[in-house]
Amino acid sequence: MQLQNKKWTEEAFLAERQNVLASWPTGKGVDLDEAIEYQRGIAPEKRFQSKLDNAVKREVTLIQPRAGVPLIEAHIELLRYLENEGEADLLPTTIDAYTRLNRYEDAEHGIKESMASGKAMLNGFPAVNHGVEGCRMVTSSVASPVQVRHGTPDARLLAEITLAGGFTSFEGGGISYNIPYAKNVPMEHTLLTWQYVDRLTGYYEEKGISINREPFGPLTGTLVPPCVSNSIAIIEALVAAEQGVRSVTVGYGQCGNLVQDVAAIRALEQQTKEYLDRFGYKDCNVSTVLHQWMGGFPQDEAKAFAVICWGSAAAALAKATKVIVKTPHEAMGVPTKEANAAGLRATKQIISMLADQKMVEDTVLAAEIDIIKRETRCILEKTLELGNGDIAVGTVRAFEAGVIDVPFAPSRINAGKIMPARDDQGAVRFLDTGMLPFTEDIKAFHREKIAERAKNEGREVSFQMSIDDIYAISKSCLVGRPKK
Amino acid sequence: MQLQNKKWTEEAFLAERQNVLASWPTGKGVDLDEAIEYQRGIAPEKRFQSKLDNAVKREVTLIQPRAGVPLIEAHIELLRYLENEGEADLLPTTIDAYTRLNRYEDAEHGIKESMASGKAMLNGFPAVNHGVEGCRMVTSSVASPVQVRHGTPDARLLAEITLAGGFTSFEGGGISYNIPYAKNVPMEHTLLTWQYVDRLTGYYEEKGISINREPFGPLTGTLVPPCVSNSIAIIEALVAAEQGVRSVTVGYGQCGNLVQDVAAIRALEQQTKEYLDRFGYKDCNVSTVLHQWMGGFPQDEAKAFAVICWGSAAAALAKATKVIVKTPHEAMGVPTKEANAAGLRATKQIISMLADQKMVEDTVLAAEIDIIKRETRCILEKTLELGNGDIAVGTVRAFEAGVIDVPFAPSRINAGKIMPARDDQGAVRFLDTGMLPFTEDIKAFHREKIAERAKNEGREVSFQMSIDDIYAISKSCLVGRPKK
Amino acid sequence: MDAKKTLVMGVIGADVHAVGNQILNYAFREAGFNVINLGVMVSQEEYIEAAIESAADAILVSSLYGHGELDCQGFRDKCDEAGLKGILLYVGGNIVVGKQPFEEVEKRFKAMGFDRVFGPGTTPEEGIAALKKDLYGA
Amino acid sequence: MDAKKTLVMGVIGADVHAVGNQILNYAFREAGFNVINLGVMVSQEEYIEAAIESAADAILVSSLYGHGELDCQGFRDKCDEAGLKGILLYVGGNIVVGKQPFEEVEKRFKAMGFDRVFGPGTTPEEGIAALKKDLYGA
Ligand code: B12
Ligand code: B12
């Protein structure tokens, strides 16, 4: 199939379905009509879309953990614990790393090993292997809506099985689940596989079943400048909307400077709506998610709590619709359920204490929103231009040209020419704008910001700044200052 | 002696000293000239005043715990732990409750019992009983400056012994260590005993030894409106400066609404300087301290961390000179040293991450600073008027008249006519302004703020709001909303 | 419910924590009790005197500051000696030093003669419910 | 110091954590090593091939995502079989699932034939210091 940003015909979609469902035995368990009826039976309070829409209306921030273990019973127990002891509003099911690579044989082996040893031998829940029924056991055993969270370049079968399995939200996108999660997968390929996922979601939507979709905002989680992640989130929202998706949660990974973080969420929300409107997707519901700091964490648990709380504060003051929560074990390894719930409770406390507080768009915040929007507009307009008005085609070319560029990505199809570093107030700026299609004044803005920091630190502008910034939070600071 | 805000003559002071030192055997151990020479030997980096002045200059926020155990060795071990494992910048020595009431016999008994049982039988360090030498063992065993923190209406002997003992800062004041800490002690009495403490401090100052003094900002720690605590802090600063004190740290207990907290610290700093200037104390160095939430804490440790972190964020964004740190055990009991250090590390992480961030005085913050300043001015000017220009005499009359009034205080000499409650954004306002000498527009401001909340909550304005607010933070919220 | 029951309450020892005391006072009155509130820094003798004077049905002791265990020692005996045999005796707050398992703390205070023991974070409602049960059997 | 030593490095298995890899790559080069960086998602075979081709002095394995213990199994044997007997073998990162005592983890990986094992939060400097010691005796 030739990539273009155009809704797949029902025939093309249904034809492709046959191949997808045939790729692993559990695919046979999916009956789309039956699945739609099953989803119709799920009460609104157990659906992402209605809970999110409600939160948007009330301007409250919901909290959601990451969590997944290989076996069904243990996973249900974990989710219940996070709901009851962690006070989670929304639940996840994090998928294991084999399933993410469509290595279902390996996942099967992992399930068997986990059963035999009584220990978790996979780093997540292998939903494809557990099949529709296994998924329904999970989603029907908890009181909150459950989302699939993963990092899968080709998530077509995963989507088929989990949506039939009662999940009401599905994370990921053709860019955000490629560039940070793969080494050598072509952009055309992931955009096509994710059009399939979006088309499937749109199919449910046509039948009156709203499934929420969430582009993965944080990307590599490491000093990603807001305009980069916002541009990608908006592209994935546009591509999803074209396939019929009507509930989109656009995401952003906290950078750490409060003004920048609040500005990023506000800019993201405003521009996502603006672009959706411009291309005629006027009935698409937009919500936002802030991910607590996604880079390296401090090892000390008390300090990790502080990082968690600061992310919660940013989410609350930005009035993000939800916040994805880290745990005090982050730097060490997959958290215990207790550590996970502790992160949630700390987050809930901050969110609740700040529920009635909001950052007002005074001059400083307004200026930050403005710069993010201008940068984002540069990237998006150039991408559209490269695609002759087709955002999907443009995206492929934009990555080739470095017009979209993600820092520290493992993927070889990413140019890797930009270099971020913090400015003197800790906002993430560009040390090198690479091939990003910025105007001269934007480039000058970044040069000045970085120069100001270099001057205050009494050193030359250099890559060492970025390195220092990568380690900074795990060493208690935001800006990686040179040692005295 | 007749109370007036006038520097005690050296004769009057020295005469009074004899009585003070005779009140307990260890008083004999104080030789003022020798003590001054001893203090002169303490390096600047181990002195509060120089460390604070330096922090003011660099606009950084230092962190300080509360801690005290009965026996000298254990206390030294505790302080070293907090300095090394807690990364404390400034150290405390919290005094036990018997010493605070000058019950040195009981304290002696507590020391013996603690020695015999190997357990801490007092809730603090009985510095008077340990005498000058005991204090010097403590202050010389750690790398950081050490402050005396207590709650003692008559702290004259405690001051004599601890200043001779090498402590370089002394908390408290005639109002702030009376109203929240006593049931029935006359205001004249504590203002006089604290003039003595300030005169002693001034005496050291005259000899070139700067001792820092810190009025106790949070008072009852429970919904104290900023103007009330700021007024009291400023009065105590003025009274101290008159006796020759030249390093004052004015304090404030976090209320929880970020804008109000930052505004309160800024207003406090600005007005303290303004009043000191006005009365001619132009060479007095002013620094500020924010106390993390002083009211009831959540029992859950993860939630307690969140409260701690939110207080740290307020301190950092307000650029308070230091922050007094709570622990995850707060709601349960005196913390272990591990819990204490954990609170410190979480605080340090937030302070460091926010070191380069600052709240700009845009319209909203400026308006909040303005209202606090106007309220404070009303109280202070009326107090001066009541004292015919003498702030000390005026204070006595102001308490009689309810012109100064502290909510929820145990003291019978406090009018107890005001009632605080939060507004719809969580800022602490007045449900009842009692006899506070506010202008009509200020009263109207508070009426409207509370009415707005009541309307949004669909209930009448009532004392129940205040009660709900008292419990709110321990139940995860800032504003005590009615149950749905 | 029978006639109004009388409670004597206060914060024991050298303890000045006034907030909980003021709220409990308000809540007990609202709940229909006759309340003699002695405020903070109350000695054992003061509670007992007030209870005798008011023919109280219960004495409610608060302790927050950590010295509760010392301050409460011998309270039941003093009540007995003063002729208040069998009077209902509650204690609540942060009654020991430090974070300790509540079950153990409860056991120790029950052994000291308190009928009920309430830990940190007790709401007025819980206190009222217990009083209604113990005083009215409801 | 002797001639430039050659290191083969990469992130093993299905692991895509690229940040630490990029920084180590930079730091090792700055420190004067000849570095063959295979990036993320590297199989045991790829390390070994690269090491043979470049006559490497050491193989540096990173694992962050939790499957390190599975992915590293049999690595030393494969090296031996391929004729890389005695080649210096390091492993580092978040090499096991969950928070585990480092001493035990280290023991397990040493038993698997790794010469040195580095836990979470290792700085490039620590790695460089160890390499200098093991390769130059400095
Ligand atoms: C950023 C990040 C991501 C990014 C990675 C982006 C990218 N492509 O690079 C994203 C969001 C994509 C991601 C994905 C996943 N992640 Co991740 N991630 C992190 C995080 C937060 C920081 C990693 C980092 O960049 N650190 C900064 C660099 C500089 O440090 P470093 O990587 O540790 O490397 C240094 C040292 O370890 C050492 N070192 C490393 N190797 C070696 C080797 C030698 C020889 C030596 C001497 C030293 C050495 O030196 C390096 C430089 O100082 C960590 C947790 C943390 N550390 O706080 C989790 C973490 C590594 N991730 C984890 C997991 C589970 C995953 C996922 C499986 C699931 C998920 N959460 O979605 C997927 C993995 C997908 C896959 N197939 O690999 C777990 C691993 C659990 C475990 N081991 O028990 C961690 C620990 C988080 C957690 N507590 O759950 N992650
Ligand atoms: C506010 C506060 C203060 C204020 C008090 C102002 C005032 N005069 O009222 C100030 C700052 C002055 C203060 C001083 C001190 N405090 Co203080 N304080 C607190 C704090 C933060 C909140 C107390 C409060 O008001 N809670 C809100 C009210 C509504 O709840 P409450 O008091 O717990 O009461 C409720 C219940 O306990 C219950 N209850 C209480 N009694 C009874 C009785 C019965 C029969 C029943 C049914 C229920 C019941 O019902 C009440 C209403 O719901 C607590 C810790 C916490 N809880 O978070 C520490 C705390 C009580 N303080 C403590 C200490 C040690 C002190 C000091 C000795 C030292 C110091 N830190 O300076 C001094 C004490 C001086 C003295 N002589 O008493 C410790 C006690 C330690 C322990 N038990 O191990 C605590 C627990 C903090 C800690 N973890 O270290 N404190």
Short mmCIF file of N, CA and C in Angstrom, two decimals, chain A residues 153 178-179 181-187 189-190 410-414, chain D residues 16 40-41:
data_model
loop_
_atom_site.label_atom_id
_atom_site.label_comp_id
_atom_site.label_asym_id
_atom_site.label_seq_id
_atom_site.Cartn_x
_atom_site.Cartn_y
_atom_site.Cartn_z
N PRO A 153 6.39 -0.98 17.18
CA PRO A 153 6.32 -0.42 15.82
C PRO A 153 5.13 -0.99 15.03
N ASN A 178 8.17 4.41 16.85
CA ASN A 178 9.24 3.96 15.97
C ASN A 178 10.57 4.56 16.47
N ILE A 179 10.71 5.86 16.30
CA ILE A 179 11.99 6.53 16.56
C ILE A 179 12.62 6.20 17.93
N TYR A 181 11.90 3.56 19.82
CA TYR A 181 11.77 2.15 20.16
C TYR A 181 12.35 1.20 19.14
N ALA A 182 12.92 1.71 18.07
CA ALA A 182 13.41 0.81 17.03
C ALA A 182 14.75 1.30 16.51
N LYS A 183 15.45 0.38 15.82
CA LYS A 183 16.78 0.72 15.34
C LYS A 183 16.75 1.01 13.85
N ASN A 184 15.89 0.31 13.16
CA ASN A 184 15.99 0.39 11.70
C ASN A 184 14.68 0.09 10.99
N VAL A 185 13.60 0.62 11.51
CA VAL A 185 12.30 0.38 10.88
C VAL A 185 11.94 1.61 10.06
N PRO A 186 11.61 1.42 8.75
CA PRO A 186 11.30 2.59 7.92
C PRO A 186 10.07 3.35 8.42
N MET A 187 10.06 4.64 8.23
CA MET A 187 8.96 5.47 8.67
C MET A 187 7.67 5.16 7.91
N HIS A 189 6.74 2.36 6.93
CA HIS A 189 6.19 1.14 7.48
C HIS A 189 5.37 1.41 8.73
N THR A 190 5.95 2.14 9.68
CA THR A 190 5.21 2.36 10.94
C THR A 190 4.02 3.29 10.73
N PRO A 410 17.53 5.97 19.19
CA PRO A 410 18.27 4.80 18.71
C PRO A 410 18.09 4.57 17.20
N SER A 411 17.08 5.20 16.61
CA SER A 411 16.73 4.88 15.23
C SER A 411 17.68 5.51 14.23
N ARG A 412 18.08 4.69 13.25
CA ARG A 412 18.98 5.18 12.21
C ARG A 412 18.29 6.09 11.21
N ILE A 413 16.95 6.04 11.16
CA ILE A 413 16.26 6.91 10.21
C ILE A 413 16.05 8.30 10.79
N ASN A 414 16.52 8.51 11.99
CA ASN A 414 16.44 9.82 12.62
C ASN A 414 17.76 10.54 12.35
N VAL D 16 16.37 -0.97 23.62
CA VAL D 16 16.58 0.21 22.78
C VAL D 16 17.10 1.43 23.54
N VAL D 40 22.14 0.04 19.73
CA VAL D 40 21.20 -0.74 20.53
C VAL D 40 20.84 -2.04 19.81
N MET D 41 20.09 -2.90 20.50
CA MET D 41 19.58 -4.16 19.94
C MET D 41 20.67 -5.00 19.31
#
